[in-house]
Coordinates of C-alpha atoms in Angstrom, one line a residue:
M1 CA 1.3 -35.3 22.4
E2 CA 3.9 -33.0 24.3
V3 CA 5.4 -30.2 22.2
K4 CA 8.9 -29.3 22.5
Y5 CA 9.7 -25.6 22.4
R6 CA 12.6 -25.0 20.0
T7 CA 14.7 -22.0 21.0
D8 CA 16.6 -22.2 17.9
I9 CA 13.5 -21.3 15.8
D10 CA 13.2 -18.1 17.9
G11 CA 16.9 -17.5 17.0
L12 CA 16.2 -18.0 13.5
R13 CA 13.4 -15.5 13.8
A14 CA 15.9 -13.1 15.4
V15 CA 18.2 -13.5 12.2
A16 CA 15.3 -12.8 9.9
V17 CA 14.1 -9.6 11.7
L18 CA 17.4 -8.3 12.1
A19 CA 18.2 -8.7 8.3
V20 CA 14.9 -7.0 7.4
V21 CA 15.5 -4.0 9.9
F22 CA 19.0 -3.1 8.9
Y23 CA 18.1 -3.7 5.1
H24 CA 15.5 -1.0 5.6
A25 CA 17.8 1.2 7.5
V26 CA 20.8 1.0 5.3
P27 CA 20.2 -1.1 2.2
S28 CA 23.9 -1.0 1.0
L29 CA 24.7 -2.7 4.4
I30 CA 22.8 -5.9 3.7
P31 CA 21.4 -5.7 0.1
G32 CA 19.4 -9.0 0.4
G33 CA 18.3 -8.3 3.9
F34 CA 14.5 -8.4 2.7
F35 CA 14.8 -12.2 2.4
G36 CA 14.2 -12.2 6.2
V37 CA 10.6 -11.9 5.4
D38 CA 10.9 -15.2 3.3
I39 CA 12.5 -16.9 6.1
F40 CA 9.5 -15.7 8.3
F41 CA 7.2 -17.2 5.7
V42 CA 8.9 -20.6 6.0
I43 CA 8.9 -20.7 9.9
S44 CA 5.2 -19.5 9.9
G45 CA 4.2 -22.4 7.5
Y46 CA 6.2 -24.9 9.5
L47 CA 4.7 -23.8 13.0
I48 CA 1.1 -23.4 11.9
T49 CA 0.9 -26.6 9.9
G50 CA 2.5 -28.4 12.9
I51 CA -0.2 -27.2 15.2
V52 CA -3.0 -27.9 13.0
H53 CA -1.7 -31.3 11.8
R54 CA -1.1 -32.4 15.4
A55 CA -4.7 -31.3 16.6
L56 CA -6.2 -33.1 13.5
S57 CA -4.3 -36.2 14.1
E58 CA -5.6 -36.1 17.8
G59 CA -9.2 -35.4 16.9
R60 CA -9.3 -32.0 18.7
F61 CA -8.9 -29.6 16.1
S62 CA -11.4 -26.5 16.4
V63 CA -11.4 -23.8 13.8
A64 CA -13.0 -21.4 16.3
E65 CA -10.1 -22.1 18.9
F66 CA -7.4 -21.8 16.0
Y67 CA -8.6 -18.3 15.0
V68 CA -9.0 -17.2 18.7
R69 CA -5.3 -17.9 19.2
R70 CA -4.6 -16.2 15.9
V71 CA -6.4 -13.0 17.3
R72 CA -4.6 -13.0 20.6
R73 CA -1.3 -13.5 18.9
I74 CA -1.5 -10.9 16.0
F75 CA -3.9 -8.1 17.1
P76 CA -2.3 -6.8 20.3
A77 CA 0.8 -5.5 19.0
L78 CA -0.6 -4.6 15.5
I79 CA -3.4 -2.3 17.1
L80 CA -1.0 -0.7 19.1
V81 CA 1.5 0.1 16.4
V82 CA -1.3 1.0 13.8
S83 CA -3.0 3.4 16.4
A84 CA 0.3 5.2 17.2
T85 CA 1.2 5.5 13.5
F86 CA -2.2 7.0 13.0
A87 CA -1.7 9.5 15.8
I88 CA 1.6 10.7 14.7
G89 CA 0.2 11.0 11.2
W90 CA -2.7 13.3 12.5
F91 CA 0.0 15.8 13.3
V92 CA 2.5 15.6 10.5
L93 CA 0.9 14.3 7.3
P94 CA -0.6 16.4 4.5
T95 CA -4.0 15.3 3.1
H96 CA -2.9 13.1 0.3
E97 CA -0.3 11.3 2.6
M98 CA -3.1 10.8 5.2
Q99 CA -5.3 9.3 2.5
S100 CA -2.6 7.0 1.7
L101 CA -2.0 6.2 5.4
G102 CA -5.9 5.7 5.8
S103 CA -5.7 3.1 2.8
N104 CA -3.0 1.3 4.5
I105 CA -4.7 1.3 8.0
A106 CA -7.7 -0.3 6.4
G107 CA -5.6 -2.7 4.4
G108 CA -3.7 -3.5 7.6
A109 CA -6.9 -4.0 9.7
L110 CA -8.4 -6.3 7.1
F111 CA -5.1 -8.2 6.6
A112 CA -5.3 -7.1 2.9
Q113 CA -2.4 -4.6 2.7
N114 CA -0.8 -6.7 -0.1
F115 CA -4.0 -6.0 -2.3
V116 CA -4.0 -2.4 -1.3
L117 CA -0.5 -2.0 -2.5
L118 CA -1.2 -3.6 -5.8
G119 CA -3.3 -0.4 -6.6
Q120 CA -0.2 1.6 -5.9
I121 CA 3.5 0.9 -6.6
G122 CA 4.6 -0.4 -3.4
Y123 CA 8.3 -1.5 -3.1
F124 CA 8.7 -0.5 -6.7
D125 CA 7.8 3.2 -5.9
V126 CA 10.4 5.8 -5.0
A127 CA 8.3 7.0 -2.1
A128 CA 8.0 3.5 -0.6
N129 CA 10.1 4.8 2.4
L130 CA 7.4 7.4 3.2
K131 CA 4.5 4.9 3.6
P132 CA 4.6 4.0 7.4
L133 CA 2.6 0.8 7.2
L134 CA 3.7 -0.6 3.7
H135 CA 5.5 -3.3 5.5
L136 CA 2.2 -5.0 6.7
W137 CA 1.8 -6.5 3.1
S138 CA 3.7 -9.6 4.6
L139 CA 1.3 -9.9 7.5
G140 CA -1.6 -9.8 4.9
I141 CA 0.2 -12.8 3.0
E142 CA 0.4 -14.8 6.2
E143 CA -3.0 -14.2 7.5
Q144 CA -4.6 -15.0 4.1
Y145 CA -2.7 -18.3 4.3
Y146 CA -3.9 -18.9 7.9
V147 CA -7.4 -18.5 6.7
V148 CA -7.2 -21.0 3.8
W149 CA -4.6 -23.6 4.6
P150 CA -6.3 -25.0 7.9
L151 CA -9.5 -25.5 5.9
I152 CA -7.7 -27.4 3.2
L153 CA -5.9 -29.5 5.7
L154 CA -9.3 -30.2 7.4
L155 CA -10.7 -31.4 4.0
V156 CA -7.6 -33.4 3.4
Y157 CA -8.0 -35.4 6.4
R158 CA -11.7 -35.9 5.9
W159 CA -11.1 -37.3 2.5
R160 CA -8.1 -39.3 3.7
L161 CA -5.6 -37.8 1.4
S162 CA -1.8 -37.5 1.9
A163 CA -1.4 -34.0 3.5
L164 CA 2.3 -34.0 2.5
H165 CA 1.5 -34.8 -1.1
V166 CA -1.2 -32.0 -1.2
A167 CA 1.3 -29.5 0.3
L168 CA 4.0 -30.5 -2.1
A169 CA 1.8 -30.2 -5.0
L170 CA 0.4 -26.9 -4.1
A171 CA 3.8 -25.6 -3.4
L172 CA 5.0 -26.7 -6.9
A173 CA 1.9 -25.0 -8.5
S174 CA 2.4 -21.8 -6.6
F175 CA 6.2 -21.6 -7.4
V176 CA 5.3 -22.1 -11.1
A177 CA 2.7 -19.3 -11.0
C178 CA 5.2 -17.1 -9.2
L179 CA 7.7 -17.6 -12.1
L180 CA 5.1 -17.0 -14.8
V181 CA 3.6 -14.1 -13.2
G182 CA 6.8 -12.6 -12.3
E183 CA 7.7 -12.5 -16.0
A184 CA 4.7 -10.5 -17.0
A185 CA 4.0 -8.4 -13.8
P186 CA 6.6 -8.5 -11.1
Q187 CA 4.5 -6.4 -8.7
Y188 CA 1.7 -9.0 -8.7
A189 CA 4.1 -11.9 -8.1
F190 CA 5.4 -9.9 -5.2
Y191 CA 2.1 -9.2 -3.5
L192 CA -0.3 -12.1 -4.5
P193 CA -1.0 -14.7 -1.9
G194 CA -1.0 -17.4 -4.7
T195 CA 2.5 -16.5 -5.8
R196 CA 3.8 -16.2 -2.3
A197 CA 2.1 -19.4 -0.8
W198 CA 4.9 -21.8 -1.9
E199 CA 7.2 -20.2 0.7
L200 CA 4.8 -21.1 3.5
L201 CA 3.9 -24.4 1.9
V202 CA 7.6 -25.3 2.0
G203 CA 7.5 -25.1 5.8
S204 CA 4.2 -26.6 5.9
A205 CA 5.5 -29.7 4.1
L206 CA 8.4 -30.0 6.3
A207 CA 6.1 -29.9 9.3
L208 CA 4.0 -32.6 7.8
W209 CA 7.1 -34.7 7.0
H210 CA 8.1 -34.3 10.7
G211 CA 4.7 -35.4 11.8
G212 CA 3.9 -32.2 13.6
N213 CA 6.1 -32.7 16.6
F214 CA 8.8 -29.9 16.0
L215 CA 11.5 -32.1 17.0
G216 CA 13.7 -31.9 13.9
R217 CA 16.3 -34.5 13.0
P218 CA 18.7 -35.3 15.7
N219 CA 22.2 -34.3 15.4
T220 CA 24.3 -36.4 13.2
R221 CA 27.3 -35.6 10.9
T222 CA 24.9 -35.2 8.0
S223 CA 22.4 -33.0 9.8
A224 CA 25.6 -30.9 11.2
A225 CA 26.8 -30.4 7.7
I226 CA 23.3 -29.6 6.3
S227 CA 22.9 -27.0 9.0
I228 CA 26.2 -25.3 8.3
V229 CA 25.6 -25.2 4.5
A230 CA 22.1 -23.9 5.1
A231 CA 23.3 -21.1 7.5
L232 CA 26.0 -20.1 5.0
I233 CA 23.4 -20.0 2.1
I234 CA 21.1 -17.8 4.3
A235 CA 24.0 -15.5 5.1
G236 CA 25.2 -15.4 1.5
S237 CA 21.7 -14.6 0.2
F238 CA 21.7 -11.5 2.3
W239 CA 24.9 -10.2 0.7
I240 CA 25.2 -11.7 -2.8
Y241 CA 22.0 -10.4 -3.8
S242 CA 21.7 -8.4 -7.1
P243 CA 18.9 -6.2 -8.1
S244 CA 19.2 -8.4 -11.4
F245 CA 17.7 -11.3 -9.5
R246 CA 14.0 -11.2 -9.5
D247 CA 12.4 -11.6 -6.3
P248 CA 10.4 -13.8 -5.6
G249 CA 11.8 -16.0 -8.2
W250 CA 14.7 -18.7 -8.7
F251 CA 17.0 -17.0 -6.4
T252 CA 14.5 -16.8 -3.6
L253 CA 14.7 -20.6 -3.5
L254 CA 18.1 -20.4 -1.8
P255 CA 16.8 -18.8 1.4
V256 CA 13.6 -20.6 1.5
L257 CA 15.1 -24.2 1.0
A258 CA 18.1 -23.2 3.3
T259 CA 15.6 -22.2 6.0
A260 CA 13.6 -25.3 5.6
A261 CA 17.0 -27.4 5.8
L262 CA 18.0 -25.6 9.0
V263 CA 14.5 -25.9 10.6
G264 CA 14.5 -29.6 9.6
C265 CA 17.7 -30.4 11.6
S266 CA 18.3 -29.8 15.3
E267 CA 20.9 -29.9 18.0
T268 CA 23.8 -28.9 15.9
V269 CA 26.5 -26.3 16.6
V270 CA 24.3 -24.0 14.4
H271 CA 21.2 -24.6 16.5
R272 CA 23.2 -24.0 19.6
A273 CA 24.3 -20.6 18.5
L274 CA 20.7 -19.8 17.5
S275 CA 19.6 -20.9 21.1
T276 CA 21.7 -18.3 22.9
P277 CA 19.8 -16.1 25.4
L278 CA 20.3 -12.9 23.3
A279 CA 19.2 -14.6 20.2
V280 CA 16.1 -16.3 21.7
L281 CA 15.1 -12.8 23.3
L282 CA 15.4 -11.2 19.9
G283 CA 13.2 -13.9 18.5
L284 CA 10.6 -13.3 21.1
I285 CA 10.3 -9.6 20.2
S286 CA 10.6 -10.1 16.6
Y287 CA 7.0 -9.4 15.7
P288 CA 6.7 -6.2 17.5
L289 CA 10.2 -5.2 16.3
Y290 CA 9.1 -5.7 12.8
L291 CA 5.9 -3.7 13.2
W292 CA 7.6 -0.8 15.0
H293 CA 10.8 -0.2 12.9
F294 CA 9.3 0.6 9.6
P295 CA 6.8 3.6 10.9
L296 CA 9.7 4.9 12.9
M297 CA 11.9 4.9 9.9
A298 CA 9.2 6.4 7.5
Y299 CA 8.4 9.2 9.9
A300 CA 12.0 10.1 10.2
H301 CA 12.1 10.3 6.5
I302 CA 8.9 12.5 6.4
L303 CA 10.1 14.8 9.1
F304 CA 13.7 15.1 8.5
G305 CA 14.2 14.3 4.7
D306 CA 14.5 11.4 2.3
N307 CA 18.3 11.0 2.3
L308 CA 19.0 10.5 6.1
S309 CA 22.6 9.1 6.6
A310 CA 23.4 5.8 8.0
P311 CA 24.0 7.0 11.5
Y312 CA 20.6 8.6 11.7
M313 CA 18.9 5.5 10.4
L314 CA 20.9 3.5 13.0
V315 CA 19.5 5.5 15.7
I316 CA 16.1 4.6 14.6
V317 CA 17.0 1.1 14.8
V318 CA 18.2 1.4 18.3
I319 CA 14.9 3.1 19.4
S320 CA 13.0 0.3 17.7
F321 CA 14.2 -2.3 20.3
P322 CA 12.9 -0.8 23.6
A323 CA 9.6 0.0 21.8
A324 CA 9.5 -3.7 20.7
W325 CA 10.3 -5.1 24.1
L326 CA 7.8 -3.0 26.0
T327 CA 5.2 -4.0 23.4
Y328 CA 6.0 -7.7 24.2
R329 CA 6.0 -7.3 27.9
V330 CA 3.2 -4.9 28.5
V331 CA 0.8 -5.6 25.5
E332 CA 1.5 -8.9 24.0
T333 CA 2.1 -11.2 26.9
P334 CA -0.8 -10.5 29.1
L335 CA -3.5 -10.4 26.1
R336 CA -1.9 -13.7 24.4
Y337 CA -1.3 -15.8 27.6
G338 CA -3.7 -14.3 30.3
K339 CA -6.2 -16.9 31.4
K340 CA -8.9 -14.5 32.6
R341 CA -11.7 -13.2 30.5
V342 CA -10.5 -14.7 27.4
L343 CA -13.5 -14.1 25.4
T344 CA -13.9 -10.6 26.6
K345 CA -10.3 -9.9 25.6
V346 CA -11.0 -11.4 22.1
V347 CA -14.2 -9.5 21.4
G348 CA -12.3 -6.3 22.5
L349 CA -9.4 -6.9 20.3
I350 CA -11.7 -7.6 17.4
T351 CA -13.7 -4.5 18.0
A352 CA -10.6 -2.4 18.3
M353 CA -9.5 -3.6 14.9
A354 CA -12.7 -3.0 13.3
L355 CA -12.7 0.5 14.7
L356 CA -9.0 1.1 13.3
G357 CA -10.5 -0.2 9.9
C358 CA -13.4 2.4 10.1
I359 CA -10.8 5.3 10.9
G360 CA -8.7 4.2 8.0
I361 CA -11.5 4.2 5.6
A362 CA -12.5 7.7 6.9
A363 CA -9.0 8.9 6.6
A364 CA -8.6 7.5 3.0
S365 CA -11.8 9.1 1.8
T366 CA -11.1 12.7 2.9
G367 CA -7.5 12.9 4.3
L368 CA -9.1 14.6 7.3
P369 CA -8.0 18.3 6.1
Q370 CA -9.7 19.9 9.2
R371 CA -6.5 19.1 11.2
L372 CA -4.2 21.1 9.0
P373 CA -2.7 24.6 9.3
R374 CA -3.5 27.3 6.7
E375 CA -0.1 26.8 5.0
A376 CA -0.6 23.0 4.5
L377 CA -4.1 23.8 3.0
A378 CA -2.4 26.3 0.4
L379 CA -0.1 23.2 -0.7
E380 CA -2.9 20.9 -0.8
A381 CA -4.7 23.3 -3.2
A382 CA -1.7 23.6 -5.3
Q383 CA -1.2 19.7 -5.6
D384 CA -4.8 19.3 -6.8
W385 CA -3.9 18.9 -10.4
R386 CA -6.4 18.3 -13.2
E387 CA -5.6 18.1 -16.9
D388 CA -7.9 18.8 -19.7
K389 CA -7.1 16.6 -22.6
A390 CA -10.3 17.2 -24.7
L391 CA -9.9 17.4 -28.4
Y392 CA -11.8 20.3 -29.6
A393 CA -13.0 20.7 -33.3
A394 CA -10.9 23.5 -34.3
P395 CA -8.0 24.1 -32.1
K396 CA -5.5 27.0 -32.7
I397 CA -2.7 26.1 -30.2
V398 CA -1.4 22.6 -29.4
I399 CA 0.8 21.9 -26.3
L400 CA 3.3 19.2 -27.2
G401 CA 5.7 17.3 -24.8
D402 CA 5.9 15.7 -21.5
S403 CA 4.1 16.7 -18.2
H404 CA 6.4 19.8 -18.2
A405 CA 4.5 20.7 -21.3
G406 CA 1.2 19.8 -19.9
Q407 CA 1.7 22.0 -16.9
W408 CA 1.1 25.2 -19.0
E409 CA -2.4 23.9 -20.0
P410 CA -4.4 25.5 -17.1
G411 CA -2.9 28.9 -17.6
L412 CA -3.1 29.1 -21.3
R413 CA -6.8 27.6 -21.2
R414 CA -7.9 30.7 -19.2
V415 CA -7.0 32.9 -22.0
F416 CA -7.7 30.7 -25.2
H417 CA -10.3 28.4 -23.8
D418 CA -11.2 25.8 -26.3
R419 CA -8.7 26.9 -28.8
V420 CA -5.9 24.9 -26.8
V421 CA -5.4 21.3 -27.1
N422 CA -3.1 19.5 -24.5
A423 CA -1.5 16.9 -26.5
S424 CA 1.3 16.2 -23.9
M425 CA 1.9 12.7 -22.3
A426 CA 3.7 12.3 -18.9
G427 CA 7.3 10.6 -19.4
C428 CA 7.1 11.2 -23.1
P429 CA 9.0 14.1 -24.8
S430 CA 6.7 13.7 -27.7
L431 CA 9.3 14.2 -30.4
L432 CA 9.1 12.2 -33.6
G433 CA 10.5 8.7 -33.6
L434 CA 11.7 9.3 -30.0
D435 CA 10.9 6.5 -27.4
V436 CA 12.0 6.5 -23.8
W437 CA 11.9 4.1 -20.8
A438 CA 12.5 4.3 -17.2
N439 CA 13.3 1.8 -14.3
G440 CA 14.2 -0.8 -16.8
L441 CA 11.1 -1.0 -18.5
G442 CA 10.3 -0.1 -22.2
K443 CA 7.7 2.4 -22.3
G444 CA 6.9 1.6 -25.9
N445 CA 4.2 4.1 -26.6
C446 CA 5.9 7.5 -26.7
A447 CA 6.8 7.4 -30.5
P448 CA 3.2 6.1 -31.7
H449 CA 1.7 8.9 -29.3
T450 CA 3.7 11.6 -31.0
E451 CA 3.0 10.2 -34.6
N452 CA -0.8 10.1 -33.6
V453 CA -0.7 13.6 -32.5
F454 CA 0.9 14.8 -35.6
R455 CA -1.5 12.9 -37.9
D456 CA -4.8 13.6 -35.9
V457 CA -4.2 17.1 -34.3
I458 CA -1.4 19.0 -35.6
S459 CA -2.2 18.4 -39.2
K460 CA -5.5 20.3 -38.8
D461 CA -5.6 23.6 -40.7
S462 CA -7.0 25.4 -37.6
V463 CA -3.8 24.7 -35.6
E464 CA -1.4 27.7 -36.1
Y465 CA 0.8 27.4 -33.0
V466 CA 2.8 24.5 -31.4
I467 CA 4.2 25.0 -27.9
I468 CA 7.0 22.4 -27.0
S469 CA 8.3 22.0 -23.5
N470 CA 10.0 19.1 -22.1
Y471 CA 12.0 18.0 -18.9
V472 CA 15.1 18.1 -21.3
I473 CA 17.8 18.2 -18.4
F474 CA 16.5 14.9 -17.1
Y475 CA 16.3 13.1 -20.4
V476 CA 19.9 14.0 -21.3
T477 CA 21.5 13.6 -17.8
G478 CA 19.1 11.2 -16.1
I479 CA 19.3 13.0 -12.8
V480 CA 16.6 14.8 -10.7
L481 CA 18.0 17.6 -8.7
G482 CA 18.2 16.5 -5.0
D483 CA 17.7 12.8 -5.9
R484 CA 19.8 9.9 -7.1
A485 CA 20.4 9.2 -10.7
Q486 CA 17.5 7.3 -12.3
P487 CA 17.8 4.3 -14.7
W488 CA 16.7 6.0 -17.9
G489 CA 17.3 5.3 -21.6
M490 CA 16.2 6.7 -24.9
A491 CA 16.1 5.4 -28.6
L492 CA 15.4 7.0 -31.8
S493 CA 14.0 5.4 -34.9
N494 CA 16.3 5.4 -38.0
S495 CA 19.3 6.4 -35.9
N496 CA 22.3 4.4 -34.4
A497 CA 23.0 7.2 -31.8
T498 CA 23.3 6.0 -28.2
D499 CA 24.3 9.2 -26.4
G500 CA 21.2 10.8 -24.8
R501 CA 22.2 14.3 -25.9
T502 CA 22.7 13.4 -29.6
I503 CA 19.5 11.4 -29.6
Y504 CA 17.5 14.2 -28.1
Q505 CA 19.0 16.6 -30.6
Q506 CA 18.4 14.5 -33.5
A507 CA 14.7 14.0 -32.3
F508 CA 14.2 17.8 -31.6
K509 CA 15.6 18.6 -35.2
A510 CA 13.2 16.1 -36.8
T511 CA 10.1 17.4 -35.1
V512 CA 10.9 21.1 -35.6
D513 CA 11.6 20.5 -39.2
A514 CA 8.5 18.6 -39.6
L515 CA 6.4 21.4 -37.9
L516 CA 8.1 24.1 -40.1
K517 CA 7.2 22.1 -43.2
L518 CA 3.5 22.0 -42.0
N519 CA 3.8 26.0 -41.7
K520 CA 3.3 25.8 -37.9
K521 CA 4.5 28.7 -35.8
I522 CA 6.7 27.2 -32.9
I523 CA 7.2 28.3 -29.4
I524 CA 9.7 26.5 -27.1
I525 CA 9.3 27.1 -23.4
K526 CA 12.4 26.3 -21.4
D527 CA 11.9 24.5 -18.3
V528 CA 11.0 26.1 -14.9
P529 CA 13.8 26.0 -12.3
E530 CA 14.0 22.7 -10.5
L531 CA 13.7 22.9 -6.6
G532 CA 15.6 19.9 -5.5
F533 CA 13.4 19.7 -2.2
K534 CA 9.8 18.7 -1.1
L535 CA 7.5 21.6 -0.8
S536 CA 6.3 20.1 2.5
E537 CA 9.6 21.5 3.9
C538 CA 8.0 25.0 3.4
I539 CA 5.1 24.0 5.9
P540 CA 5.7 24.0 9.8
R541 CA 5.5 20.5 11.1
I542 CA 5.4 19.4 14.6
L543 CA 8.8 18.5 16.3
V544 CA 10.8 20.1 13.4
G545 CA 9.0 23.4 12.7
Q546 CA 9.5 24.9 9.3
R547 CA 12.7 23.6 7.7
R548 CA 13.1 26.4 5.1
S549 CA 13.1 30.0 5.9
V550 CA 12.9 30.8 2.3
C551 CA 10.6 28.5 0.0
G552 CA 12.9 28.3 -2.7
I553 CA 16.5 27.3 -4.2
E554 CA 19.3 29.6 -4.0
S555 CA 19.8 31.1 -7.5
E556 CA 23.4 30.2 -7.6
E557 CA 22.7 26.6 -7.0
Y558 CA 20.2 26.7 -9.8
R559 CA 22.8 28.2 -12.2
K560 CA 25.4 25.8 -11.3
R561 CA 22.8 22.9 -12.0
V562 CA 22.1 24.2 -15.5
Q563 CA 25.3 25.8 -16.4
E564 CA 26.7 23.1 -18.6
F565 CA 23.1 22.1 -19.8
K566 CA 22.4 25.6 -20.8
L567 CA 25.3 25.5 -23.4
Y568 CA 23.7 22.2 -24.9
E569 CA 20.2 23.8 -25.0
D570 CA 21.5 27.0 -26.5
E571 CA 23.2 25.2 -29.2
L572 CA 20.1 23.1 -29.8
L573 CA 17.9 26.3 -30.2
D574 CA 20.4 28.5 -32.0
A575 CA 20.1 26.5 -35.2
Y576 CA 16.4 27.8 -35.4
R577 CA 17.0 31.1 -33.9
D578 CA 15.0 33.0 -36.8
K579 CA 12.3 30.4 -37.1
I580 CA 11.1 29.7 -33.6
A581 CA 10.3 31.7 -30.5
V582 CA 11.9 30.8 -27.1
Y583 CA 10.4 31.7 -23.6
D584 CA 12.5 31.3 -20.6
P585 CA 10.3 31.4 -17.3
A586 CA 13.3 31.4 -14.9
P587 CA 13.5 35.3 -14.6
Q588 CA 9.9 35.4 -13.6
V589 CA 10.5 33.2 -10.5
C590 CA 14.0 34.1 -9.8
D591 CA 15.9 37.0 -8.4
E592 CA 19.7 37.4 -7.9
H593 CA 19.2 35.6 -4.5
F594 CA 16.5 32.7 -5.0
C595 CA 14.2 30.9 -7.3
Y596 CA 10.9 30.9 -5.3
A597 CA 8.3 28.2 -5.0
T598 CA 5.6 30.7 -3.7
K599 CA 4.4 34.1 -4.7
D600 CA 1.8 36.1 -2.8
G601 CA 1.0 33.4 -0.5
Q602 CA 0.3 30.9 -3.3
F603 CA 2.5 27.8 -4.3
L604 CA 3.6 28.3 -7.9
Y605 CA 4.7 24.5 -7.9
R606 CA 2.9 21.4 -7.1
D607 CA 6.1 19.4 -6.5
S608 CA 9.7 19.8 -7.0
H609 CA 9.6 20.3 -10.8
H610 CA 6.0 20.7 -11.9
L611 CA 3.9 24.1 -12.0
S612 CA 0.7 24.2 -10.0
A613 CA -2.4 25.6 -11.5
A614 CA -1.8 28.9 -9.9
G615 CA 2.0 28.8 -11.0
S616 CA 0.7 27.9 -14.6
A617 CA -1.7 30.8 -14.6
Y618 CA 1.0 33.3 -13.5
L619 CA 3.7 32.3 -15.7
S620 CA 1.3 32.0 -18.7
R621 CA 0.3 35.7 -18.2
E622 CA 4.0 36.4 -18.2
L623 CA 4.5 34.5 -21.2
L624 CA 1.8 36.3 -23.2
A625 CA 3.1 39.5 -21.9
Y626 CA 6.5 38.7 -23.1
F627 CA 5.3 38.0 -26.6
G628 CA 3.1 41.1 -26.4
Q629 CA 6.3 43.1 -26.1
K630 CA 8.1 41.1 -28.7
S631 CA 5.7 42.2 -31.5
E632 CA 8.3 41.7 -34.2
I633 CA 7.9 37.8 -33.6
G634 CA 4.3 38.0 -34.6
L635 CA 3.4 34.7 -33.0
L636 CA 0.5 35.5 -30.9
P637 CA -2.4 37.7 -31.3
Q638 CA -1.8 41.0 -29.6
D639 CA -5.2 41.4 -28.1
H640 CA -4.6 38.0 -26.3
A641 CA -1.3 39.1 -25.1
R642 CA -2.6 42.4 -23.8
S643 CA -5.6 41.0 -22.2
A644 CA -3.5 38.4 -20.2
V645 CA -1.3 41.0 -18.4
P646 CA -2.5 41.5 -14.8

């Protein structure tokens, strides 16, 4: 049976890839642009099923031939882009980022990137735009479908079942699973092939309905109206999407079914528009364009900063087009359509992909630190963070708070050893009755954690001191310096307060009062200055050099940041001025010009607002020296204070 090439499908591919590319470049420009991936899923299901169905109907289907064609279609451009991504990463990525890239290379080579990302946060992570190969998750979904679905069709034909009915039943089951899993674990619904298969199965069902001939329904008034409505729905889904809509979910039905409706018709005014030469050309290069655009954008963010403006990102988009066209002409076309030495080419492609997978595994295991300059290795050492949460029999000092409290544990343990218990919990202020949540998800375990610490640890007779430190400015403002506002909320049991400042003040008072009632001595450590930039900016990088002549934040900028907050904090602490001790580490890292992230060649910070182990040790010595000089407070034993001074 002769197969008709439909130029309008290439035009639809162009729409899909442009939506995705511009969404990644400027999300506000096309907030639902990621639905382009869902359009690809429908098209892929339609085309692959049509090919397999037709071959089965004619009694000439070969599993080996099918997968050889898949290798020749998918591998050439993917090998080139992944290799280039690794080569650039060799020069610009620190160890932990190279480890992440290595995992993604291995995941991409095995077409299992979606499963790799399930072990991370993926699109739900604020650092998603710094993962050059994150976008390969969708390729993994498609290839996993290509492995399973043709085999299912083969069995369906052998058992003389209705392939269309099987496709529809599986699509319904997959969609129901998508909704159920999405309620409990949205990231799993996003990445699992079983919860995404319904989108490809919609295309598959359409192909089976068409009998695998790709002709579509001829132009009639009905099909013309359907095509126009479908095109409007696809366009609308790009711009009316809201983060309140779960994806994949009910809203995803709109672009998926609209795509199926559009593909199901043909020869209408919409299809003629999609068949223009430019649209067809963009459709032909859509695969390499999809592959190239995200690594280029990710490396732009890595080299030049997270918050690149729209014009810069659009420049990256422009660069992606010639890269995609050259890949299509020079790499894809010869290896996909060349008639000579086909077996040699296929074996070579599989070998190259396997080699990339091995390189990815090696990079993931070590991060390949031997390639890094001395400054980068120093930062790597600073970011090697390990906390000791062991509960000793007779602790003397308890560290209470969030990760900004836990950061003091390495330094204090050098002096007090097993007399220190780190009872902090990342993301939890650890104040009585206080619960917090971020990114729209209730954390739910902050208040119980604090109650358990009071009951099981602080109540011990051996405990004399409780050190409290928290990322207070973030909890009451919801803003990270140098970053956008974060969705953040707090609630206090037995309180109707809704304002973050009031809630934190009430929780702080309840906690301090409870500690004083237990006759515990309280030390409040104010937060370290927030840097507002990535520490990697202090390290020379290829192409951009060292972006900061001084590894620190200007003192004036820091003072402006905390000016209003300082009034709130001082009021909070003044109520207990004669009952608690307060230490401010800022004077130890700031002078009149800068607050420094390094001292004597060592990084004091491990990120923009957490101390490194070296920073913890240095400031802990300063803290103990400070209390040694403030002997009238009588909080810490003077022998410990003196021995800690360098």
